[in-house]
Short mmCIF file of C-alpha atoms in Angstrom, two decimals:
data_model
loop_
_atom_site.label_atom_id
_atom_site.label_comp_id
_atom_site.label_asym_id
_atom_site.label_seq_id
_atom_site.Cartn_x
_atom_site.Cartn_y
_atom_site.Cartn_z
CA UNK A 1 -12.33 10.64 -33.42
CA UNK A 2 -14.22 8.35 -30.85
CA UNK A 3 -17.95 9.44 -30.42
CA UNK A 4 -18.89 11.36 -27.22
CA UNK A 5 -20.61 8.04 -26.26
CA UNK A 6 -17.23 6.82 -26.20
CA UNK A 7 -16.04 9.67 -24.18
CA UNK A 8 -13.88 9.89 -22.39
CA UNK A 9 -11.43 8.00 -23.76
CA UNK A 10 -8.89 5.33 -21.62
CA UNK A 11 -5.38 4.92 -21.37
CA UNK A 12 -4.18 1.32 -19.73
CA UNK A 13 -0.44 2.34 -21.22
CA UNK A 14 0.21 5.72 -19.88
CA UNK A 15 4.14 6.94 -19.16
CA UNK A 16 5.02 3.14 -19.30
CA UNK A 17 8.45 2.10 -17.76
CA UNK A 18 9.61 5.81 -18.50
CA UNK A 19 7.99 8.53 -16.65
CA UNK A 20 9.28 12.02 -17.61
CA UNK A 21 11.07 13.46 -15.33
CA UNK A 22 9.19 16.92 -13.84
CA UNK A 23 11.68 19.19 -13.22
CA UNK A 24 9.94 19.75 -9.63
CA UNK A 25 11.18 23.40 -8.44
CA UNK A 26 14.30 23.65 -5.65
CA UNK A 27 15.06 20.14 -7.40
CA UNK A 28 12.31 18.31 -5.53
CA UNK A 29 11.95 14.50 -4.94
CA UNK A 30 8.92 15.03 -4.65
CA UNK A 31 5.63 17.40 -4.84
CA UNK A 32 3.06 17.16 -1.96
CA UNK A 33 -0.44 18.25 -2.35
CA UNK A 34 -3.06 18.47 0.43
CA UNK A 35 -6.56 18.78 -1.09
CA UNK A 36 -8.76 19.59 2.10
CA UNK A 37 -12.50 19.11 0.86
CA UNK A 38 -15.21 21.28 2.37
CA UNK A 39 -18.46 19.63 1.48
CA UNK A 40 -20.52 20.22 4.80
CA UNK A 41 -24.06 21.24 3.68
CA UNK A 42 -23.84 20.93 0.13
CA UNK A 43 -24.52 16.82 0.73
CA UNK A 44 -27.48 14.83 -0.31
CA UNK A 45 -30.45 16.33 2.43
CA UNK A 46 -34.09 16.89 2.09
CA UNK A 47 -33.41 20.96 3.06
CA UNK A 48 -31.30 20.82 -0.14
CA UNK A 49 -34.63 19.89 -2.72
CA UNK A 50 -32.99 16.46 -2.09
CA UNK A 51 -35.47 13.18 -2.60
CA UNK A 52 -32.97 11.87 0.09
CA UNK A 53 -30.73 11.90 3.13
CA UNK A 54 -26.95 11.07 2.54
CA UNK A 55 -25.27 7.87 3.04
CA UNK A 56 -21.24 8.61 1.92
CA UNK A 57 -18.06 9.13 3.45
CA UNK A 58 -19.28 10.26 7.47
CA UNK A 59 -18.56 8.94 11.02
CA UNK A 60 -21.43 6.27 10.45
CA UNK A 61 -22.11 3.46 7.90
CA UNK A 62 -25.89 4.09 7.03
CA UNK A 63 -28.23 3.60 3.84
CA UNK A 64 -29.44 6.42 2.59
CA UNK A 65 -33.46 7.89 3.93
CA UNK A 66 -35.55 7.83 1.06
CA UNK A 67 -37.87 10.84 1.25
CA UNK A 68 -37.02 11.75 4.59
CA UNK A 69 -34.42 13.61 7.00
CA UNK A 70 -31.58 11.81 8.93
CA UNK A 71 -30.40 13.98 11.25
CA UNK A 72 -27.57 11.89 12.53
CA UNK A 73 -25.96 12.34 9.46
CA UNK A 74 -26.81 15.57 8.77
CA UNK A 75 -25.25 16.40 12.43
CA UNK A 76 -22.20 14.34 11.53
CA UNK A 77 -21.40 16.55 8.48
CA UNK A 78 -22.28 19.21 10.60
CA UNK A 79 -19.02 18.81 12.61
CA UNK A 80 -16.99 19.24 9.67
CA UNK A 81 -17.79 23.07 8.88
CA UNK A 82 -18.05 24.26 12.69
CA UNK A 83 -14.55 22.62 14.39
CA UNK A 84 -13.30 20.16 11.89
CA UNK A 85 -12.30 23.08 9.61
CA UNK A 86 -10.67 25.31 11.89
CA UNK A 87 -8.45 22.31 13.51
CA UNK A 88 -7.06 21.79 9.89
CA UNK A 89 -6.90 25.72 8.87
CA UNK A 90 -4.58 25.80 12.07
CA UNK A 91 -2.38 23.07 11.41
CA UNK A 92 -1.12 24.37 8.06
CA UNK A 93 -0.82 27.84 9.06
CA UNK A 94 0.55 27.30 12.11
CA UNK A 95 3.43 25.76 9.92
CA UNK A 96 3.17 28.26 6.93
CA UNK A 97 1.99 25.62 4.00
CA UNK A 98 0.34 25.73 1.37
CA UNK A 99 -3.08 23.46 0.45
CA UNK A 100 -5.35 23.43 -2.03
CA UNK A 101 -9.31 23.66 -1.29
CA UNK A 102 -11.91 21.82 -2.56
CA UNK A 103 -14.67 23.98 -2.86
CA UNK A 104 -18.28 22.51 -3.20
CA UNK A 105 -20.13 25.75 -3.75
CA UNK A 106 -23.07 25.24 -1.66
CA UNK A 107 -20.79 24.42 1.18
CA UNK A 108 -19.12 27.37 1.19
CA UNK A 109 -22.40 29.01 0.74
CA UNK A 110 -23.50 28.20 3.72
CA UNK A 111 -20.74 28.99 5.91
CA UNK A 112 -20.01 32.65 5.28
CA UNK A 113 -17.07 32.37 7.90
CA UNK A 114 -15.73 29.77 6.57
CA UNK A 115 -15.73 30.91 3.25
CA UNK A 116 -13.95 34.36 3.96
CA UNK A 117 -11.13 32.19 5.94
CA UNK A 118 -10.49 30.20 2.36
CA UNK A 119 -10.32 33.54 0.32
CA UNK A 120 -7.94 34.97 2.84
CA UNK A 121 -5.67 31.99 2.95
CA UNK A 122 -4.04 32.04 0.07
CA UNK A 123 -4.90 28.50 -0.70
CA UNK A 124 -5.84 27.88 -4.36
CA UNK A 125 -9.89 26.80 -4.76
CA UNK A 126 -10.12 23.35 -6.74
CA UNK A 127 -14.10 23.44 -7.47
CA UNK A 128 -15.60 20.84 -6.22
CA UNK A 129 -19.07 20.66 -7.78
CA UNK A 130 -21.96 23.15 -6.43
CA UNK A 131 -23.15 20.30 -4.75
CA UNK A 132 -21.27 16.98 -3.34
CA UNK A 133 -23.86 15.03 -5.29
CA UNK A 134 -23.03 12.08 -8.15
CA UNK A 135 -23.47 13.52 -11.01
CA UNK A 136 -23.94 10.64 -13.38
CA UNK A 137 -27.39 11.43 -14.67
CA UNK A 138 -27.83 14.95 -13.50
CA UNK A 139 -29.01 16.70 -16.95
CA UNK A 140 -26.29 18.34 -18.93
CA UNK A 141 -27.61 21.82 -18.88
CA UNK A 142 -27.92 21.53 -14.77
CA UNK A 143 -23.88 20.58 -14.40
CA UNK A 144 -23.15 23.32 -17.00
CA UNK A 145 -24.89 25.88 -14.59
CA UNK A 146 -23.39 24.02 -11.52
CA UNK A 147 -19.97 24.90 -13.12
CA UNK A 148 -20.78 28.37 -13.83
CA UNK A 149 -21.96 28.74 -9.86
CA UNK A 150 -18.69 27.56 -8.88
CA UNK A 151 -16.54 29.85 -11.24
CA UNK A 152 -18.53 32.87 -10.05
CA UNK A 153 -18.24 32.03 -6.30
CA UNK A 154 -14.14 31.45 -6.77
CA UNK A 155 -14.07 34.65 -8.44
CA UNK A 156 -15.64 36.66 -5.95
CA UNK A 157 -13.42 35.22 -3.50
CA UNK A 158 -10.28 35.61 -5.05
CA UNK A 159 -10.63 38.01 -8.00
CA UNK A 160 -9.44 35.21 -10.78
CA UNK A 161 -11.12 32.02 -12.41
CA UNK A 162 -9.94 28.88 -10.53
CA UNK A 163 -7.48 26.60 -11.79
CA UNK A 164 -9.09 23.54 -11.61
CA UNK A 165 -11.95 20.77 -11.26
CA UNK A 166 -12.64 18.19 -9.48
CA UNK A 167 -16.52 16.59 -9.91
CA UNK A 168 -15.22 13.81 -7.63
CA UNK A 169 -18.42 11.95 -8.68
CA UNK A 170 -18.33 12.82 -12.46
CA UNK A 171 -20.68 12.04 -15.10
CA UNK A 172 -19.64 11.35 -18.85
CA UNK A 173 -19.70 15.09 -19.48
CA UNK A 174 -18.06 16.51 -16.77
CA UNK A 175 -14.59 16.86 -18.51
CA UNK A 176 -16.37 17.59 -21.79
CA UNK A 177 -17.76 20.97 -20.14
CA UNK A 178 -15.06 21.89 -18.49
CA UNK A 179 -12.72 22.08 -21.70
CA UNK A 180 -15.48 24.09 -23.44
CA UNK A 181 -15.89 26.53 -20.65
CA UNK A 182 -12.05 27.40 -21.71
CA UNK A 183 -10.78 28.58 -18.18
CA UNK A 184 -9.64 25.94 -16.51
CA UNK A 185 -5.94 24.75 -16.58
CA UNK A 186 -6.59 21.21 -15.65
CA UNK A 187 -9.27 18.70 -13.68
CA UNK A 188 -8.16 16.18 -11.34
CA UNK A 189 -11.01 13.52 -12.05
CA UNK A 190 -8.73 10.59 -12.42
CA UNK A 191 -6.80 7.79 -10.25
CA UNK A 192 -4.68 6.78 -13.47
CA UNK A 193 -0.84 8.14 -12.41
CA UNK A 194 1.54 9.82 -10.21
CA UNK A 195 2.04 12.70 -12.99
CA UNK A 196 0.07 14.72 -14.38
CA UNK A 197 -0.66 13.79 -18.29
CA UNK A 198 -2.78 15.46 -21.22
CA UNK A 199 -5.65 14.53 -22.38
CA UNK A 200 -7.12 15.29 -26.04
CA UNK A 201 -10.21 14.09 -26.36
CA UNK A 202 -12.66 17.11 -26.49
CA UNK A 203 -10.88 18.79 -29.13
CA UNK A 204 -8.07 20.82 -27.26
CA UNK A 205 -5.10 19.77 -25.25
CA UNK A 206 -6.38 19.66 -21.62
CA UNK A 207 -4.36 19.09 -18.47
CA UNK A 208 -4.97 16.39 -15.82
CA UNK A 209 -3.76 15.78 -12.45
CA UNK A 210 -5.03 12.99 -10.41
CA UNK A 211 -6.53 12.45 -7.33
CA UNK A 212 -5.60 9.92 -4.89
CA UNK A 213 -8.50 7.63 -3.03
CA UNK A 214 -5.95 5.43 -1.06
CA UNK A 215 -3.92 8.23 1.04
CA UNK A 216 -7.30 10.01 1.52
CA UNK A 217 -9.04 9.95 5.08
CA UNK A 218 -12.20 9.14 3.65
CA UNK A 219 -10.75 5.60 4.45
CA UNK A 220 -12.02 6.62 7.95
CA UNK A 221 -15.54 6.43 6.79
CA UNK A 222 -15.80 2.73 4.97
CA UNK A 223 -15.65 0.50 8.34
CA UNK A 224 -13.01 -1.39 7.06
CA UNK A 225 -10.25 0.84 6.41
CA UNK A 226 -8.02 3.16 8.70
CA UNK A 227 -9.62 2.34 12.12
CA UNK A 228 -7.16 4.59 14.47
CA UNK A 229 -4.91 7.57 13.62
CA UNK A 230 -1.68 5.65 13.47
CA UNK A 231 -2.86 3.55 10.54
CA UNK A 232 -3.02 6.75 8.29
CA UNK A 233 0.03 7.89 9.69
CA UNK A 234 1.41 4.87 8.56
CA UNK A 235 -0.07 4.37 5.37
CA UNK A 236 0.92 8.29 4.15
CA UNK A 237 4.63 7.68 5.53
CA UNK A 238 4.87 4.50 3.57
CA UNK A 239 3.48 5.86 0.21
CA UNK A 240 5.82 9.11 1.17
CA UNK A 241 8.60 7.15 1.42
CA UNK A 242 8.01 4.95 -1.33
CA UNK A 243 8.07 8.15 -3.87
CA UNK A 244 10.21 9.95 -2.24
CA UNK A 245 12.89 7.17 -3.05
CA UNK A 246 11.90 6.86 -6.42
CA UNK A 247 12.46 10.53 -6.51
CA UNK A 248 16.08 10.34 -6.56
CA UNK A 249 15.89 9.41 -10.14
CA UNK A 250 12.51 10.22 -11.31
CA UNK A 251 10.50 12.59 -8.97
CA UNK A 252 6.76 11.90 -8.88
CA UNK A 253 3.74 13.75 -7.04
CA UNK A 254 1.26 12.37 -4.13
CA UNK A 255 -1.78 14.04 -3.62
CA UNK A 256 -3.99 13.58 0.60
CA UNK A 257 -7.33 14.10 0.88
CA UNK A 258 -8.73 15.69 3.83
CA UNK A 259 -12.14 16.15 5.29
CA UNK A 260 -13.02 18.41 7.91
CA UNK A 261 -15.87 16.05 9.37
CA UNK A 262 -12.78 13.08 9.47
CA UNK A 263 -10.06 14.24 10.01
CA UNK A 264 -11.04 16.91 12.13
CA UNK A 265 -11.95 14.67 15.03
CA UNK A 266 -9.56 15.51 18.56
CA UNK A 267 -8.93 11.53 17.73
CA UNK A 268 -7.40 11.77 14.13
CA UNK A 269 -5.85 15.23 13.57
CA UNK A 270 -2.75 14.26 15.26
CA UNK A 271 -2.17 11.99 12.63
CA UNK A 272 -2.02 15.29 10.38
CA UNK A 273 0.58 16.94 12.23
CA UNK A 274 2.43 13.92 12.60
CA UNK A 275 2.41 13.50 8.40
CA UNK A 276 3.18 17.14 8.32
CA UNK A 277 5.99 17.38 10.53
CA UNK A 278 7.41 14.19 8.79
CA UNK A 279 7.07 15.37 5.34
CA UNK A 280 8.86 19.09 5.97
CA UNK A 281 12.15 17.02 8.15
CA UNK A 282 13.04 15.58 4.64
CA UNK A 283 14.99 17.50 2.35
CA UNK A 284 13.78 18.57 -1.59
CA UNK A 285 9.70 18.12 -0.65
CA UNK A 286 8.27 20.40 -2.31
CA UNK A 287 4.36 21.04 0.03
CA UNK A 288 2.85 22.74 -2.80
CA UNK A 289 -0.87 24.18 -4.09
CA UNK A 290 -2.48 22.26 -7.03
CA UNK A 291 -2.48 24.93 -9.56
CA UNK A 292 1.40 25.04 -8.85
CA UNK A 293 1.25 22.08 -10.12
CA UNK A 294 -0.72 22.69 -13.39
CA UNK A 295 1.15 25.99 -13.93
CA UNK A 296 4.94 24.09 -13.38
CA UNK A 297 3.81 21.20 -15.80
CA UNK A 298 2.28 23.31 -18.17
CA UNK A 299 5.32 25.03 -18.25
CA UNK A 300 7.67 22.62 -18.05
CA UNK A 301 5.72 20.14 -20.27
CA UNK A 302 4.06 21.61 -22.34
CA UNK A 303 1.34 19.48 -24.80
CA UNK A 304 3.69 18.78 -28.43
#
């Protein structure tokens, strides 16, 4: 057994040539998550106890304020959690789908509506941190309590512990604490696959499904990735179609990643629709919640 200095472990071998086949429900070619992250307010910021302003994934391409406010930014972010939101909240229901929600817990503390419009949704709550802050270096006993902050929030919203985790900036212990909290069914902080996989290195059999970073609109944000709507658009429908032909003999999943302050510009949520209404003309997609996911593999794959 590796030492947890060696922790986690990695995998450069994976499924190999021979990916199980997952048994997707209605015989799906393939299973479609939408992870829609609402982070607005629980970013790096000076109002937060923050040393700093924040720098990542916005409308603008700026260092980070040392010791002071940037208002820009924080007006930027700002966007997200008062329209941005409510554009993509309307373009799923509108259609009746599901999506999962990636919760940072200050976020949602913030934004009382906001939060009562995810626990009456029916969407499943990945937890997304307390705060959207890297967490490589924040002491142990601090992410342990951030953790517990996020359980109790989902619970008051929906009566049940979440399903899953998602640090999204994780630190060597993140998926260390969240096996020996004991309610999760998985975390999704990996890039590794296209399946979900189990993982045994904190001394139980623990469930991951990863995250995506290409066929994420964060790509808005760099400078140097999608520019206009049409390039997501494109980029989604080719990865779609890519698994969705390699479905025919061994389904896979794709997971999109949505942000409210992105996405949920008049200039870019067209390109959601469009991916929407592109996905649901094919046949055997299965547009599905995370922990549907978990709960399907778990079942249908269980760890030997």
């Amino acid at each position: 057994m590796p030492s947890f200095s060696e922790l986690p472990t990695r995998d450069l071998i994976g499924f190999g040539p021979k990916p199980p086949h997952p048994r997707w429900p209605h015989e799906a070619r393939i299973a479609v998550n939408f992870c829609i992250n609402y982070e607005e307010g629980g970013e790096m910021c000076m109002l937060n106890g923050d040393d700093r302003s924040e720098g990542r994934i916005a409308n603008q391409i700026v260092e980070p304020r040392i010791g002071a406010r940037d208002l820009n930014m924080e007006s930027d972010y700002e966007y997200g959690s008062r329209v941005g939101f409510w554009r993509i909240m309307q373009a799923f229901q509108e259609r009746g789908l599901s999506a999962t929600i990636n919760l940072v817990g200050r976020a949602g503390e913030l934004n009382p509506l906001a939060l009562e419009a995810i626990g009456k949704s029916g969407f499943d709550i990945q937890c997304h941190g307390w705060r959207w802050i890297e967490h490589h270096g924040l002491p142990e006993e601090i992410e342990r309590e951030h953790i517990a902050q996020c359980i109790a929030q989902a619970k008051q919203l929906t009566g049940r512990h979440p399903a899953g985790y998602y640090a999204g900036l994780p630190s060597e212990n993140t998926r260390r604490l969240v096996v020996e909290e004991g309610g999760f069914l998985y975390d999704s902080d990996a890039y590794n696959d296209d399946l979900p996989f189990w993982s045994n290195d904190f001394g139980r059999p623990h469930l991951v499904i990863p995250y995506s970073l290409d066929t994420n609109d964060s790509r808005f944000s760099y400078g140097v990735g999608y520019r206009v709507a049409e390039e997501f658009v494109t980029y989604i429908k080719d990865s779609f179609d890519c698994l969705y032909a390699e479905g025919a003999t061994i389904p896979k999943m794709m997971t999109i990643g949505l942000h409210a302050r992105l996405i949920g510009r008049p200039g870019r949520i067209a390109s959601l629709h469009r991916i929407l209404d592109y996905m649901t003309g094919h046949e055997r997609v299965w547009i599905c919640r995370r922990e549907e996911i978990a709960q399907h593999w778990i079942a249908e794959h269980p760890h030997d």
